[in-house]
Amino acid sequence: MKRTKKKAFREFIAQKGLKSTRQRDIILDAFLSSDRHMSIEELYLKLRAKHPNIGYATVYRTLKLFAESGIAREIQFGDGQTRYEHVAEGEHHDHLVCTHCGTIIEFENETIEKLQDEVAQSHDFIIETHKLELYGICGKCRK
Amino acid sequence: MKRTKKKAFREFIAQKGLKSTRQRDIILDAFLSSDRHMSIEELYLKLRAKHPNIGYATVYRTLKLFAESGIAREIQFGDGQTRYEHVAEGEHHDHLVCTHCGTIIEFENETIEKLQDEVAQSHDFIIETHKLELYGICGKCRK
DNA sequence: GACAGAAATGAAAGTGATTTTCATAAACAA
DNA sequence: TTGTTTATGAAAATCACTTTCATTTCTGTC
Ligand SMILES: [Mn+2]
Ligand SMILES: [Mn+2]
Ligand SMILES: [Zn+2]
Ligand SMILES: [Zn+2]
């Protein structure tokens, strides 16, 4: 998985005529070995511990590249920070977000996806992407 | 409908001990007679034509009040601008957004809503709100 | 109507999260 | 190694709000 993504990114870099740099390798490793749903700031701070000389702008630009290459996806949970999450080849999931403790649960539901397509079709739309987020209180927070 | 919302807002104002001002009336009229899904900036510019002396901050604060009073809902389509849309009593809808021309279509789907509740339940969550947006290309833009 | 106190307004300053600029440094093809 | 292209980091600029504060309005009382 990690291997696959590294390879995928290397190929993206090559195919685009971009350069393979020390920073991009470091940031990719940090990203792949981190929580899903990291903000730029979070990843930047995590990196700073071992690599104090990496700039925020580089992390920012590199995460954009990850998204462009298809190994990451940009998400917004409405807290004002852009987050990036790992994308697995051919997979998709949506999110359940606890508004109390911030816990994020991922889920897939084929039936919902199908119904979405039907809705789109009935309005003569062809869906490219979608966003489904359920905000609420998790079990722990209700106790 | 427009009547109802005006009344609802007047009552909200009264019940909260706030004041009824010329600006709030003007902004409410402009909001109610405008497209659904207006950004603060858009409403502000629309207003400026007839009322050059109304400040951006007042529009901003008043839209927040509309949302608080229940006659408007804040939405984010990921374009970096907060938008406000009319809310009809006891109604709910989700959005289909054309990424090419910006057209927004509203839809309701009871089955999807039910499935969302089931997903939440299965993860011991109680949903407070949700966001479902389908992004794609509309029929017109495909021709 | 005149007044006092409370709340609202508008212009300008402040915020926070990006996003861009630019001088310098690193890749990489030849 | 060299020349050319691309990347990097620090700092400045942007953008979309959000807050501050001096001044105006409202509104209930005389
Ligand atoms: Mn996820
Ligand atoms: Mn809508
Ligand atoms: Zn929780
Ligand atoms: Zn379109």
Tab-separated table of C-alpha atoms in Angstrom, chain A residues 61-135:
chain	number	residue	atom	x	y	z
A	61	ARG	CA	2.763	22.640	-2.219
A	62	THR	CA	3.662	18.995	-1.811
A	63	LEU	CA	0.278	18.068	-0.381
A	64	LYS	CA	-1.337	19.723	-3.381
A	65	LEU	CA	0.869	17.584	-5.582
A	66	PHE	CA	-0.195	14.460	-3.712
A	67	ALA	CA	-3.804	15.318	-4.389
A	68	GLU	CA	-3.066	16.033	-8.029
A	69	SER	CA	-1.245	12.738	-8.386
A	70	GLY	CA	-4.205	10.860	-6.986
A	71	ILE	CA	-2.590	9.457	-3.854
A	72	ALA	CA	-4.347	11.957	-1.584
A	73	ARG	CA	-7.682	13.683	-1.385
A	74	GLU	CA	-8.403	17.146	-0.071
A	75	ILE	CA	-11.254	17.367	2.417
A	76	GLN	CA	-13.009	20.125	4.324
A	77	PHE	CA	-14.874	19.368	7.490
A	78	GLY	CA	-15.912	22.951	7.962
A	79	ASP	CA	-13.454	23.708	10.762
A	80	GLY	CA	-11.553	26.149	8.593
A	81	GLN	CA	-8.614	23.832	7.888
A	82	THR	CA	-8.015	21.928	4.687
A	83	ARG	CA	-7.188	18.316	5.382
A	84	TYR	CA	-5.630	15.605	3.263
A	85	GLU	CA	-6.368	11.927	3.492
A	86	HIS	CA	-4.901	8.842	1.879
A	87	VAL	CA	-6.732	7.568	-1.159
A	88	ALA	CA	-6.731	3.859	-1.859
A	89	GLU	CA	-6.887	2.837	-5.484
A	90	GLY	CA	-10.473	2.301	-6.567
A	91	GLU	CA	-11.858	2.863	-3.106
A	92	HIS	CA	-14.160	5.484	-1.754
A	93	HIS	CA	-15.639	6.302	1.615
A	94	ASP	CA	-17.644	8.987	3.328
A	95	HIS	CA	-17.448	10.391	6.850
A	96	LEU	CA	-19.225	10.445	10.143
A	97	VAL	CA	-17.901	13.306	12.279
A	98	CYS	CA	-18.450	13.747	16.012
A	99	THR	CA	-19.062	17.430	16.593
A	100	HIS	CA	-18.129	16.993	20.225
A	101	CYS	CA	-14.777	15.176	20.255
A	102	GLY	CA	-13.789	15.381	16.605
A	103	THR	CA	-13.647	11.645	16.034
A	104	ILE	CA	-13.975	10.731	12.395
A	105	ILE	CA	-15.411	7.414	11.271
A	106	GLU	CA	-15.241	6.310	7.672
A	107	PHE	CA	-17.983	4.313	6.031
A	108	GLU	CA	-19.068	2.995	2.677
A	109	ASN	CA	-22.613	2.424	1.587
A	110	GLU	CA	-23.259	1.065	-1.866
A	111	THR	CA	-26.974	1.695	-1.725
A	112	ILE	CA	-26.524	5.384	-0.974
A	113	GLU	CA	-24.036	5.688	-3.813
A	114	LYS	CA	-26.489	4.074	-6.207
A	115	LEU	CA	-29.282	6.361	-5.122
A	116	GLN	CA	-27.017	9.338	-5.674
A	117	ASP	CA	-26.469	8.236	-9.247
A	118	GLU	CA	-30.189	7.910	-9.737
A	119	VAL	CA	-30.789	11.398	-8.406
A	120	ALA	CA	-28.109	12.756	-10.710
A	121	GLN	CA	-29.521	10.927	-13.705
A	122	SER	CA	-33.003	12.198	-13.075
A	123	HIS	CA	-31.605	15.734	-13.309
A	124	ASP	CA	-29.507	14.969	-16.361
A	125	PHE	CA	-26.276	15.300	-14.386
A	126	ILE	CA	-23.191	13.153	-14.568
A	127	ILE	CA	-21.507	12.966	-11.180
A	128	GLU	CA	-17.769	13.487	-10.940
A	129	THR	CA	-17.397	13.541	-7.183
A	130	HIS	CA	-19.562	13.859	-4.151
A	131	LYS	CA	-19.345	14.727	-0.527
A	132	LEU	CA	-21.379	13.059	2.176
A	133	GLU	CA	-20.711	13.972	5.760
A	134	LEU	CA	-22.843	13.070	8.740
A	135	TYR	CA	-22.284	15.299	11.750
